[in-house]
Amino acid sequence: EHENTYKQSDAAPRYHARDSAIILANMHHANVLLGTATPSFDTYYNALSGKYGYVSLNERYSKIELPEIRVVNLREQYRKKIMKSHFSPVLLEEMEDVLEKKQQVILFQNRRGFSLYIECISCGWIPHCRNCDVSLTYHKLEQQLVCHYCGYTIKIPVTCPQCYETALQTRGFGTEKIEEELAIFFPDAKIVRFDLDTAHSRKNYEKIIFDFEQQKTDILIGTQIVSKGLDFDNVGLVGILNADNLLNFPDFRAFERSYQLLAQVAGRAGRKYHKGLVILQTSDPENIVIKYILINNYDAIYRHQIAERKSFRYPPFYRLIKISLRHRKNTILDSASRGIVLEFKNIKGIDVLGPHYPLIRKIKNWYIRDILIKIPRTANLNETKSKIRNIINNWAIAGKYKGLNTVPDVDPY
């Protein structure tokens, strides 16, 4: 039930499938079973407060042991200059040992592509999408730079268009780069990449899973897709190459979601006949998420985070409404977003944050501003939404703000 992709956010209606199921069941006097090893904090709060019934499963099926988790301090490894590309010596050693035993390996890297971007080391130029406010991701196989938001692509430039130097270098790494480098370390192993680029069709998706299940694949490299309910008997090792980009995401649910994802990925190891091993590489081994992952203590991170949520007025104690404003002209958008916020602040009993820039300020030539509204659980939600709707409608039809696109999203995260 914790899966964040149940929330539909790209197009209206922006519903949450889990919440819709609960409402539908209530209408028909039916029961709903919410299953997960790592509940969303909202659901766990409802269970502990008695709103939901709660059944706790305290052991794995057939009493299978949880995997051993070892944390590798990347900062220390780089300081000692013992890293081999993006792999620590302990990860490579354990991979070799597992492969010798004819067991399989899953490597998790939450970025696809060869590298995050390319950069001119002479002047610092980085190629960006012409439609979106993002750098282009380097895909080596296609020899293209790709925008993962609008699909814009260009060929790899031979020289920097600013200083005309040829000193272009890749920065960061994705699943494609891991696949290429592993072929050097393990030339005899059958290595397969499992991400949106390779599993873009149902046929490809099922073939990758079937081949791994039949042990035709030795090493599976994947993004979040490898954490989703896969159950393989012969996985002896799971490697998490870089946990930091999950932990440092600017979102109030970052710790919740990083704990869920890391716990789910780790759970792919040692599923039936043997205890598995997880190597978790991070530059921040003291992070509380890492500490609680090591001891498998969901309750501890829940208590830590729920106290912060209460202090800073976030769910489950407050409801959230996000208003995304979009316009082709940045100056018009800036003026409209400031004016709308001033009117929102006249509504009693709510907190208004913004307008602020989202992570991506422009997508498909639309400039974006976000406004976040926090509403207490005790407030009349329908009345508050009605007031918000009236303000938005008044601005949308105002003459000088013609073309203003407003996208409301209730419970946005």
Coordinates of C-alpha atoms in Angstrom, one line a residue, residues 29-294:
H29 CA -19.7 -1.8 2.9
A30 CA -16.7 -3.9 1.8
N31 CA -13.4 -4.5 3.5
V32 CA -10.0 -3.4 2.3
L33 CA -6.7 -5.2 2.9
L34 CA -3.7 -2.9 2.8
G35 CA -0.5 -5.0 2.6
T36 CA 3.1 -3.9 2.9
A37 CA 6.3 -4.6 4.8
T38 CA 7.0 -0.9 5.1
P39 CA 3.7 1.0 5.6
S40 CA 3.3 4.7 4.6
F41 CA 3.5 6.7 7.8
D42 CA -0.1 8.0 7.2
T43 CA -1.4 4.4 7.1
Y44 CA 0.6 3.3 10.1
Y45 CA -0.7 6.3 12.0
N46 CA -4.3 5.3 11.2
A47 CA -3.6 1.8 12.2
L48 CA -2.0 2.7 15.6
S49 CA -4.8 5.3 16.3
G50 CA -7.5 2.6 15.8
K51 CA -8.9 4.0 12.5
Y52 CA -7.7 0.9 10.7
G53 CA -7.5 -2.6 12.0
Y54 CA -3.9 -3.8 12.3
V55 CA -2.4 -7.2 11.9
S56 CA 1.4 -7.4 12.4
L57 CA 3.5 -10.1 10.7
N58 CA 6.7 -10.4 12.7
E59 CA 8.6 -13.0 10.7
R60 CA 9.2 -13.9 7.0
Y61 CA 7.4 -16.7 5.2
S62 CA 8.9 -20.1 6.2
K63 CA 11.0 -18.2 8.8
I64 CA 13.5 -17.1 6.1
E65 CA 16.3 -15.1 7.7
L66 CA 16.6 -11.4 7.0
P67 CA 19.8 -10.5 4.9
E68 CA 22.9 -9.3 6.5
I69 CA 23.5 -5.6 5.6
R70 CA 27.0 -4.1 5.5
V71 CA 27.5 -0.4 5.0
V72 CA 30.4 0.9 3.0
N73 CA 31.5 4.5 3.6
L74 CA 32.2 5.9 0.2
R75 CA 33.8 9.0 1.5
E76 CA 36.4 6.9 3.3
Q77 CA 36.9 4.6 0.3
Y78 CA 37.5 7.6 -2.0
R79 CA 39.9 9.2 0.5
K80 CA 42.0 6.0 0.6
K81 CA 41.8 5.9 -3.2
I82 CA 40.7 2.2 -3.2
M83 CA 37.5 2.6 -5.1
K84 CA 37.4 0.9 -8.5
S85 CA 35.2 3.2 -10.5
H86 CA 31.9 3.2 -8.6
F87 CA 32.5 -0.1 -6.8
S88 CA 34.1 -0.6 -3.4
P89 CA 36.6 -3.4 -3.0
V90 CA 34.2 -5.3 -0.6
L91 CA 31.4 -5.2 -3.2
L92 CA 33.6 -6.5 -6.0
E93 CA 35.0 -9.3 -3.7
E94 CA 31.5 -10.4 -2.5
M95 CA 30.2 -10.3 -6.1
E96 CA 33.1 -12.6 -7.2
D97 CA 32.4 -15.0 -4.3
V98 CA 28.6 -15.1 -5.0
L99 CA 29.2 -15.8 -8.7
E100 CA 31.7 -18.6 -7.9
K101 CA 28.9 -20.2 -5.9
K102 CA 26.6 -20.0 -9.0
Q103 CA 24.4 -17.6 -7.2
Q104 CA 23.0 -14.3 -8.7
V105 CA 23.6 -10.6 -8.0
I106 CA 21.2 -7.6 -8.1
L107 CA 22.7 -4.2 -8.3
F108 CA 20.5 -1.1 -7.6
Q109 CA 21.2 2.3 -9.0
N110 CA 18.3 4.7 -9.1
R111 CA 19.4 6.5 -12.3
R112 CA 19.2 5.2 -15.9
G113 CA 21.4 6.3 -18.7
F114 CA 25.2 6.2 -19.0
S115 CA 25.8 9.4 -17.0
L116 CA 23.8 12.2 -15.5
Y117 CA 25.2 14.8 -17.8
I118 CA 28.3 15.8 -19.7
E119 CA 30.4 18.8 -18.9
C120 CA 33.2 20.8 -20.7
I121 CA 36.1 20.7 -18.3
S122 CA 37.5 23.8 -19.9
C123 CA 34.7 26.3 -19.5
G124 CA 32.1 24.3 -17.5
W125 CA 29.4 24.2 -20.2
I126 CA 26.6 21.6 -19.6
P127 CA 24.1 20.8 -22.3
H128 CA 20.5 21.6 -21.3
C129 CA 17.1 20.8 -22.7
R130 CA 15.7 23.6 -24.9
N131 CA 12.2 22.9 -23.5
C132 CA 12.8 22.1 -19.9
D133 CA 15.0 23.4 -17.1
V134 CA 17.1 20.2 -16.8
S135 CA 20.5 19.0 -18.1
L136 CA 20.4 16.3 -20.7
T137 CA 21.2 12.7 -19.7
Y138 CA 23.9 10.9 -21.7
H139 CA 22.9 7.6 -23.3
K140 CA 26.0 6.0 -24.7
L141 CA 24.3 3.1 -26.6
E142 CA 22.3 5.5 -28.7
Q143 CA 25.1 8.2 -28.7
Q144 CA 22.5 10.8 -27.6
L145 CA 21.7 13.3 -25.0
V146 CA 18.1 12.8 -23.8
C147 CA 15.7 14.8 -21.7
H148 CA 13.7 12.4 -19.5
Y149 CA 10.9 15.0 -19.2
C150 CA 9.9 15.9 -22.8
G151 CA 11.9 13.4 -24.8
Y152 CA 14.1 16.1 -26.6
T153 CA 17.3 14.5 -27.9
I154 CA 20.5 15.8 -29.6
K155 CA 23.6 14.0 -30.8
I156 CA 26.8 14.2 -28.7
P157 CA 28.6 17.4 -29.6
V158 CA 32.2 16.9 -30.8
T159 CA 33.3 20.2 -29.4
C160 CA 31.9 22.6 -26.8
P161 CA 29.7 25.2 -28.5
Q162 CA 31.0 27.9 -26.1
C163 CA 34.7 27.5 -26.1
Y164 CA 35.2 25.1 -29.0
E165 CA 37.3 22.7 -26.9
T166 CA 37.0 19.0 -27.2
A167 CA 37.4 18.3 -23.5
L168 CA 33.9 17.0 -22.8
Q169 CA 33.6 14.7 -19.8
T170 CA 30.8 12.6 -18.3
R171 CA 29.6 13.3 -14.8
G172 CA 27.7 10.9 -12.5
F173 CA 26.6 7.5 -13.5
G174 CA 23.5 5.5 -14.4
T175 CA 22.6 1.9 -15.1
E176 CA 24.0 1.9 -18.6
K177 CA 27.5 2.9 -17.3
I178 CA 27.3 0.3 -14.6
E179 CA 26.5 -2.3 -17.2
E180 CA 29.5 -1.3 -19.3
E181 CA 32.0 -1.3 -16.4
L182 CA 30.9 -4.6 -14.9
A183 CA 31.6 -6.3 -18.3
I184 CA 35.3 -5.3 -17.6
F185 CA 35.3 -6.7 -14.1
F186 CA 33.3 -9.8 -14.9
P187 CA 33.9 -10.6 -18.5
D188 CA 32.4 -14.2 -18.2
A189 CA 29.2 -13.1 -16.4
K190 CA 25.9 -12.7 -18.2
I191 CA 24.9 -9.1 -17.3
V192 CA 21.5 -7.6 -18.0
R193 CA 20.1 -4.0 -17.5
F194 CA 16.6 -3.7 -16.2
D195 CA 15.2 -0.1 -16.5
L196 CA 12.7 1.9 -18.5
D197 CA 15.0 1.9 -21.6
T198 CA 15.4 -1.9 -21.7
A199 CA 12.0 -2.9 -20.3
H200 CA 9.9 -0.4 -22.3
S201 CA 7.5 -3.1 -23.5
R202 CA 5.7 -5.9 -21.6
K203 CA 7.5 -8.5 -23.8
N204 CA 10.9 -7.2 -22.9
Y205 CA 9.9 -6.8 -19.2
E206 CA 8.7 -10.4 -18.9
K207 CA 11.8 -11.8 -20.8
I208 CA 14.2 -10.1 -18.4
I209 CA 12.4 -11.4 -15.4
F210 CA 12.0 -14.9 -16.9
D211 CA 15.7 -15.2 -17.9
F212 CA 16.8 -14.1 -14.4
E213 CA 14.3 -16.6 -12.8
Q214 CA 15.7 -19.4 -15.0
Q215 CA 19.3 -18.3 -13.9
K216 CA 20.3 -17.4 -17.4
T217 CA 21.4 -14.0 -16.0
D218 CA 24.2 -13.7 -13.5
I219 CA 24.0 -10.0 -12.7
L220 CA 20.8 -7.8 -12.9
I221 CA 21.4 -4.0 -12.8
G222 CA 18.2 -2.0 -12.3
T223 CA 16.5 1.1 -11.1
Q224 CA 13.5 1.1 -8.7
I225 CA 11.9 -1.5 -10.9
V226 CA 14.1 -4.3 -9.3
S227 CA 12.6 -3.5 -5.8
K228 CA 8.9 -4.2 -6.8
G229 CA 7.9 -7.5 -5.4
L230 CA 10.3 -9.8 -7.3
D231 CA 11.0 -13.1 -5.6
F232 CA 14.0 -15.0 -6.9
D233 CA 15.4 -18.0 -5.1
N234 CA 19.0 -17.8 -6.1
V235 CA 20.0 -14.2 -5.2
G236 CA 22.9 -14.2 -2.9
L237 CA 23.9 -10.5 -3.0
V238 CA 22.2 -7.2 -3.5
G239 CA 24.4 -4.1 -4.0
I240 CA 23.0 -0.6 -3.5
L241 CA 25.5 1.6 -5.3
N242 CA 24.6 5.0 -4.1
A243 CA 22.0 5.5 -1.4
D244 CA 22.7 9.3 -1.1
N245 CA 20.5 10.5 -4.0
L246 CA 17.5 9.0 -2.1
L247 CA 18.4 10.4 1.3
N248 CA 19.0 13.9 0.1
F249 CA 15.9 14.5 -1.9
P250 CA 14.1 17.8 -0.9
D251 CA 10.8 16.3 0.1
F252 CA 9.2 15.9 3.6
R253 CA 8.7 12.2 2.8
A254 CA 12.3 11.7 1.7
F255 CA 13.3 9.6 4.8
E256 CA 10.1 7.6 4.7
R257 CA 10.5 6.8 1.0
S258 CA 14.2 6.1 1.2
Y259 CA 13.7 3.7 4.1
Q260 CA 10.9 1.9 2.2
L261 CA 12.9 1.6 -1.0
L262 CA 16.1 0.5 0.6
A263 CA 14.3 -2.1 2.8
Q264 CA 12.4 -3.4 -0.3
V265 CA 15.6 -3.6 -2.4
A266 CA 17.4 -5.3 0.5
G267 CA 14.6 -7.8 0.8
R268 CA 15.4 -9.3 -2.7
A269 CA 18.5 -11.0 -1.1
G270 CA 18.3 -14.5 0.4
R271 CA 14.7 -15.2 -0.4
K272 CA 14.4 -19.0 0.3
Y273 CA 17.4 -21.3 0.8
H274 CA 20.1 -19.1 2.3
K275 CA 20.7 -15.9 4.1
G276 CA 21.5 -13.1 1.7
L277 CA 23.9 -10.3 1.9
V278 CA 23.4 -6.6 1.1
I279 CA 26.2 -4.1 0.5
L280 CA 25.0 -0.6 0.9
Q281 CA 27.3 2.2 -0.4
T282 CA 26.8 5.7 1.0
S283 CA 28.7 8.8 1.9
D284 CA 26.6 9.3 5.0
P285 CA 26.7 6.1 7.1
E286 CA 25.5 8.1 10.2
N287 CA 22.2 9.0 8.5
I288 CA 19.3 7.8 10.7
V289 CA 17.7 6.0 7.7
I290 CA 20.9 3.9 7.3
K291 CA 21.0 3.2 11.1
Y292 CA 17.5 2.0 11.2
I293 CA 17.8 -0.1 8.0
L294 CA 20.7 -1.9 9.6

